[in-house]
Amino acid sequence: MHNAEILHAEKCPVIKMIGSEPAVADAIRENCPDDVDLETLDDQADLSSHLEEDGQPVDVVLLGTSPDLAVQIAQRIHTIDKFLPVIILTRPEACRPLRRTLMFSPFLGSEVIPWSSEDLTALPNALMEAVNRRRQRQRHHHALCRAQVRFEKLPHLKPELNQYLDQLLDCAPIGVMTIDASGVILTLNHQAQEILNATNRITLGGALNDLFSKDDHPVIANLRTEIATGRSPSAQRTVRLRETDSVRKYIAITMAPLCYRNTMRQPGLMVILQDVTSRVDAEAERRDAEEKLRKHVKTLRKFHEISTREDICFDEKLSGVLKLACAQFGLAEGMVTSINGEEFDIIASVGSMDLDGLQNAGLHSNRFCFRAIKSKEPYTYFGDGQGPNCSGINKSCETPVAYIGVRYLVNDIIEGTLCFWGNKAESDEFTDADKELIKMMGQWLGREWQRARSEARMRKLSSALEQAADAVMITDRNRMIEYVNGSFECMTGYSKEELIGRPAGVLRSGFHDQEFYNQIWRLISSGKAYRGELVNRKKDGSIYHEQRTITPLRDANGEITHFISTGHDITELVETQRQNRLRQSELTHVARLSTLGEMTSGLAHELNQPLCAITTFTQTCLRMLSAGEYKPDDLYYGLQQVLRQAETATEIFRRLRMFSRKGEIEECSVELGQIVGEIESFVESEALQNLINVHFDVPDRLPPVWADRIQLEQVLLNLVRNAMEAVSERDPGCRNVTITATRNEATEVTVDVRDSGHGCPPDIANRLFEPFFTTKEKGMGVGLGISQSIVEAHGGRLWLEETSPQGSVFRFTVPQAKGEKDE
């Protein structure tokens, strides 16, 4: 049957698919010819049934399963039919690793092809090309089979068929030649001539051995010997063609006996030739890749051993890693650098050069390291060291013809490079595995630096906590103590062993009630910090005051996991403040008594009036009683006047007793108008005596202030009397003192005491509030200082607002009462 008849008799292409998605199958159907039989199988068993039991023809198998399963299915298929094309559909990033897997997988022929799932447009063409290759191979196989049969029938055919046989062999897709028993070439077809790169004129009559390398002559001789001794034909042997023009070519040779019946011709051998150069090269590449892979695996195992050792320090680990990488890359120098502005400082190095030699070589400032810094992936150079990338290299040193480096990061910040350089002994460039190895080493280096710095920070923090002057306590979420430092032990008298694992309330003294602690717990549980004073009890039972801050600690998710408490003992400070308050109270009391002493004449005059009135009315009543001439109404009126004047004197004594009394400070809500009224009564008599016009301007709706009544009276009285003394040198008609009060910014009340005196010179104004500074002949110099301390203790301020030859203004502020601030 002719080729045209064979093609006409062939059935439509058959493509079997396993594991392909419906969308992929639909896309292939749309782009394939209509006569293609495209069938989707459920699993591998269905395909095996088609190939083994049913014997149904299959042209191509398309696998859409996972790469590992696809390789297993392909191996199963090729155990049945080694030449059946198999196309594995996989993700683009998995194509390259899949090719490597196929290269090292047994039982697979050359017709297993990975295909990217993103390139579905070209997939139908690839399937049809595979179909054509499959059928072309089948046609060649059928041609060989028919040729073998005809060889057997040649003795029975007519002589004119010899010409037909020669034409048939010339059309065969493989090389075929015949040789006699001595190895002389008798015939060869056209394909053999192309494989051997020779013509009939050159090869016919020549020896078979002359076509191949001398090293392979024994192989050819062994094949001929096997045939001559009657043994069955041996398997293929691969020999190398004699090199011409530096071209290497490998030929697979198969020999079979060739006998001629009914003729006088000597028996010979039929030699089948096949060009397997690409296969041999692929095998060599595979062996080389396997060797490199074994070397990388060994290096990775050694790298893991070095990096995980706990009996050596980091510097020893780093040195071992550098030496290991130098051996792996075949380079002499290895080093770790850190960025220092526009230069690189060498941290560690191995090789023939010491640190000074490396610095003098100028490598730390060349373009290689800068390029490695700018690249996320490892940077490599392989050349003669004369290109533009080599600028900055000191040519007086050994030229680095090979460089590989990668940057390393610490806390996501680029710190420097890990690099290797030198004269590379091997002629090949760096592989992807080399780049992945140095990338892994760079990541390890960054993690080690980060861990070392974190450990250093933790040691510093731990040392700081242990040596801190403040007492530190850390509790868990349930307020159980987990850590206390030495200062905490000293402050409480408890040891760490006695406190860790116990609740934080072990130090409570009973001074605070449970609601106080509940408020603290609600505050810190909400994520806020507490700052305040606590009264606790030491191990020996003594009470101490502590200024404490409690802060919640959160994890990466923002959840509170612990609480840290810092504080210090303020017992001595509290006692000192108490003593200061006592001394301040004594000094204030003395100042009030001093003020009363200075007001003696005015108070005497004020008391003299009701006493004189009492005397006069009493004498009048006595005369009326002695004379016996009186009316009850007149006597009643006189006694009423006596009682009224006695009440006036009593009120004066009450004010004196209240102003001069000694007691604790009692802050409360006070009406400023009432205090002003008291001061007005105090100074009224003295003002009249000295012809001073004292005017009080206090609004009726002025809000209450938060203060101690007696101390605020003392401040205002001291300022008013100072103002009265300041105007005493003026003419009688110009002696004016004005007291005004206003509301300030809804939080304070401002009081101004204005006089019409001669003012204060600058040198005196700057010293008015200094202790024991006075301009009075008999003054103590404590009035203004005490007044300022009182006002500041109440949360306000006292100062000289203005001064001039026309007078001065002293101003002080007092906070409003708590209930009045928001009105």
Tab-separated table of N, CA and C in Angstrom, residues 208-258:
chain	number	residue	atom	x	y	z
A	208	LEU	N	34.431	0.189	8.141
A	208	LEU	CA	33.465	0.786	9.074
A	208	LEU	C	34.177	1.504	10.217
A	209	ASN	N	35.271	0.960	10.678
A	209	ASN	CA	35.978	1.563	11.816
A	209	ASN	C	36.508	2.950	11.494
A	210	ASP	N	36.785	3.203	10.190
A	210	ASP	CA	37.355	4.504	9.835
A	210	ASP	C	36.379	5.660	10.081
A	211	LEU	N	35.089	5.331	10.226
A	211	LEU	CA	34.100	6.397	10.423
A	211	LEU	C	33.979	6.835	11.886
A	212	PHE	N	34.539	6.043	12.798
A	212	PHE	CA	34.300	6.306	14.215
A	212	PHE	C	35.609	6.520	14.963
A	213	SER	N	35.480	7.036	16.158
A	213	SER	CA	36.643	7.329	16.998
A	213	SER	C	37.398	6.054	17.333
A	214	LYS	N	38.710	6.169	17.442
A	214	LYS	CA	39.550	5.006	17.745
A	214	LYS	C	39.164	4.386	19.079
A	215	ASP	N	38.717	5.214	20.008
A	215	ASP	CA	38.349	4.683	21.328
A	215	ASP	C	37.159	3.736	21.244
A	216	ASP	N	36.337	3.866	20.209
A	216	ASP	CA	35.138	3.037	20.086
A	216	ASP	C	35.339	1.845	19.150
A	217	HIS	N	36.531	1.656	18.567
A	217	HIS	CA	36.780	0.515	17.698
A	217	HIS	C	36.553	-0.809	18.421
A	218	PRO	N	36.973	-0.958	19.692
A	218	PRO	CA	36.689	-2.224	20.392
A	218	PRO	C	35.194	-2.498	20.530
A	219	VAL	N	34.393	-1.481	20.679
A	219	VAL	CA	32.944	-1.675	20.805
A	219	VAL	C	32.386	-2.277	19.514
A	220	ILE	N	32.803	-1.716	18.360
A	220	ILE	CA	32.324	-2.208	17.065
A	220	ILE	C	32.822	-3.634	16.829
A	221	ALA	N	34.055	-3.879	17.227
A	221	ALA	CA	34.609	-5.228	17.059
A	221	ALA	C	33.831	-6.246	17.886
A	222	ASN	N	33.452	-5.889	19.089
A	222	ASN	CA	32.673	-6.805	19.942
A	222	ASN	C	31.324	-7.121	19.323
A	223	LEU	N	30.677	-6.086	18.736
A	223	LEU	CA	29.386	-6.319	18.074
A	223	LEU	C	29.538	-7.330	16.925
A	224	ARG	N	30.557	-7.138	16.109
A	224	ARG	CA	30.768	-8.041	14.971
A	224	ARG	C	31.080	-9.457	15.459
A	225	THR	N	31.840	-9.540	16.555
A	225	THR	CA	32.184	-10.862	17.091
A	225	THR	C	30.945	-11.589	17.578
A	226	GLU	N	30.047	-10.865	18.230
A	226	GLU	CA	28.821	-11.492	18.724
A	226	GLU	C	28.002	-12.064	17.564
A	227	ILE	N	27.917	-11.311	16.469
A	227	ILE	CA	27.149	-11.778	15.325
A	227	ILE	C	27.858	-12.975	14.678
A	228	ALA	N	29.181	-12.898	14.565
A	228	ALA	CA	29.938	-13.961	13.895
A	228	ALA	C	29.867	-15.270	14.670
A	229	THR	N	29.775	-15.235	15.965
A	229	THR	CA	29.726	-16.447	16.785
A	229	THR	C	28.330	-17.020	16.905
A	230	GLY	N	27.369	-16.375	16.222
A	230	GLY	CA	26.021	-16.925	16.199
A	230	GLY	C	25.155	-16.489	17.357
A	231	ARG	N	25.644	-15.607	18.156
A	231	ARG	CA	24.800	-15.117	19.249
A	231	ARG	C	23.746	-14.172	18.701
A	232	SER	N	22.667	-13.968	19.476
A	232	SER	CA	21.571	-13.095	19.037
A	232	SER	C	22.075	-11.666	18.967
A	233	PRO	N	21.463	-10.851	18.131
A	233	PRO	CA	21.908	-9.459	18.015
A	233	PRO	C	21.871	-8.741	19.363
A	234	SER	N	22.887	-7.983	19.621
A	234	SER	CA	22.996	-7.271	20.891
A	234	SER	C	22.164	-5.998	20.871
A	235	ALA	N	22.047	-5.399	22.012
A	235	ALA	CA	21.328	-4.126	22.109
A	235	ALA	C	22.144	-3.010	21.460
A	236	GLN	N	21.533	-1.825	21.414
A	236	GLN	CA	22.213	-0.685	20.804
A	236	GLN	C	23.494	-0.359	21.558
A	237	ARG	N	24.493	0.058	20.803
A	237	ARG	CA	25.730	0.558	21.380
A	237	ARG	C	25.941	1.976	20.858
A	238	THR	N	26.363	2.842	21.724
A	238	THR	CA	26.573	4.235	21.338
A	238	THR	C	28.056	4.464	21.137
A	239	VAL	N	28.411	4.981	19.976
A	239	VAL	CA	29.803	5.271	19.638
A	239	VAL	C	29.890	6.707	19.152
A	240	ARG	N	31.098	7.225	19.153
A	240	ARG	CA	31.299	8.612	18.734
A	240	ARG	C	31.869	8.655	17.324
A	241	LEU	N	31.260	9.488	16.489
A	241	LEU	CA	31.721	9.669	15.122
A	241	LEU	C	33.055	10.393	15.141
A	242	ARG	N	33.891	10.059	14.196
A	242	ARG	CA	35.194	10.716	14.134
A	242	ARG	C	34.990	12.219	13.963
A	243	GLU	N	35.662	13.024	14.803
A	243	GLU	CA	35.443	14.472	14.821
A	243	GLU	C	35.983	15.107	13.565
A	244	THR	N	35.153	15.987	13.011
A	244	THR	CA	35.566	16.814	11.865
A	244	THR	C	35.111	18.226	12.137
A	245	ASP	N	36.057	19.142	11.978
A	245	ASP	CA	35.748	20.561	12.231
A	245	ASP	C	35.205	20.775	13.648
A	246	SER	N	35.753	20.009	14.601
A	246	SER	CA	35.396	20.153	16.020
A	246	SER	C	33.914	19.913	16.284
A	247	VAL	N	33.292	19.075	15.444
A	247	VAL	CA	31.880	18.747	15.633
A	247	VAL	C	31.782	17.357	16.251
A	248	ARG	N	31.128	17.274	17.397
A	248	ARG	CA	30.946	15.981	18.057
A	248	ARG	C	29.584	15.415	17.651
A	249	LYS	N	29.561	14.134	17.376
A	249	LYS	CA	28.310	13.473	17.044
A	249	LYS	C	28.377	12.045	17.558
A	250	TYR	N	27.272	11.633	18.204
A	250	TYR	CA	27.177	10.282	18.760
A	250	TYR	C	26.147	9.499	17.965
A	251	ILE	N	26.510	8.229	17.644
A	251	ILE	CA	25.680	7.378	16.814
A	251	ILE	C	25.333	6.114	17.597
A	252	ALA	N	24.039	5.748	17.547
A	252	ALA	CA	23.602	4.476	18.125
A	252	ALA	C	23.611	3.419	17.024
A	253	ILE	N	24.363	2.320	17.246
A	253	ILE	CA	24.545	1.278	16.232
A	253	ILE	C	23.856	0.006	16.692
A	254	THR	N	23.091	-0.568	15.754
A	254	THR	CA	22.509	-1.891	15.974
A	254	THR	C	22.892	-2.765	14.784
A	255	MET	N	23.415	-3.991	15.018
A	255	MET	CA	23.840	-4.898	13.942
A	255	MET	C	22.969	-6.150	13.929
A	256	ALA	N	22.740	-6.630	12.726
A	256	ALA	CA	21.994	-7.882	12.545
A	256	ALA	C	22.620	-8.645	11.373
A	257	PRO	N	22.616	-9.998	11.420
A	257	PRO	CA	23.202	-10.781	10.312
A	257	PRO	C	22.377	-10.627	9.032
A	258	LEU	N	23.070	-10.624	7.919
A	258	LEU	CA	22.420	-10.498	6.602
A	258	LEU	C	22.934	-11.631	5.724
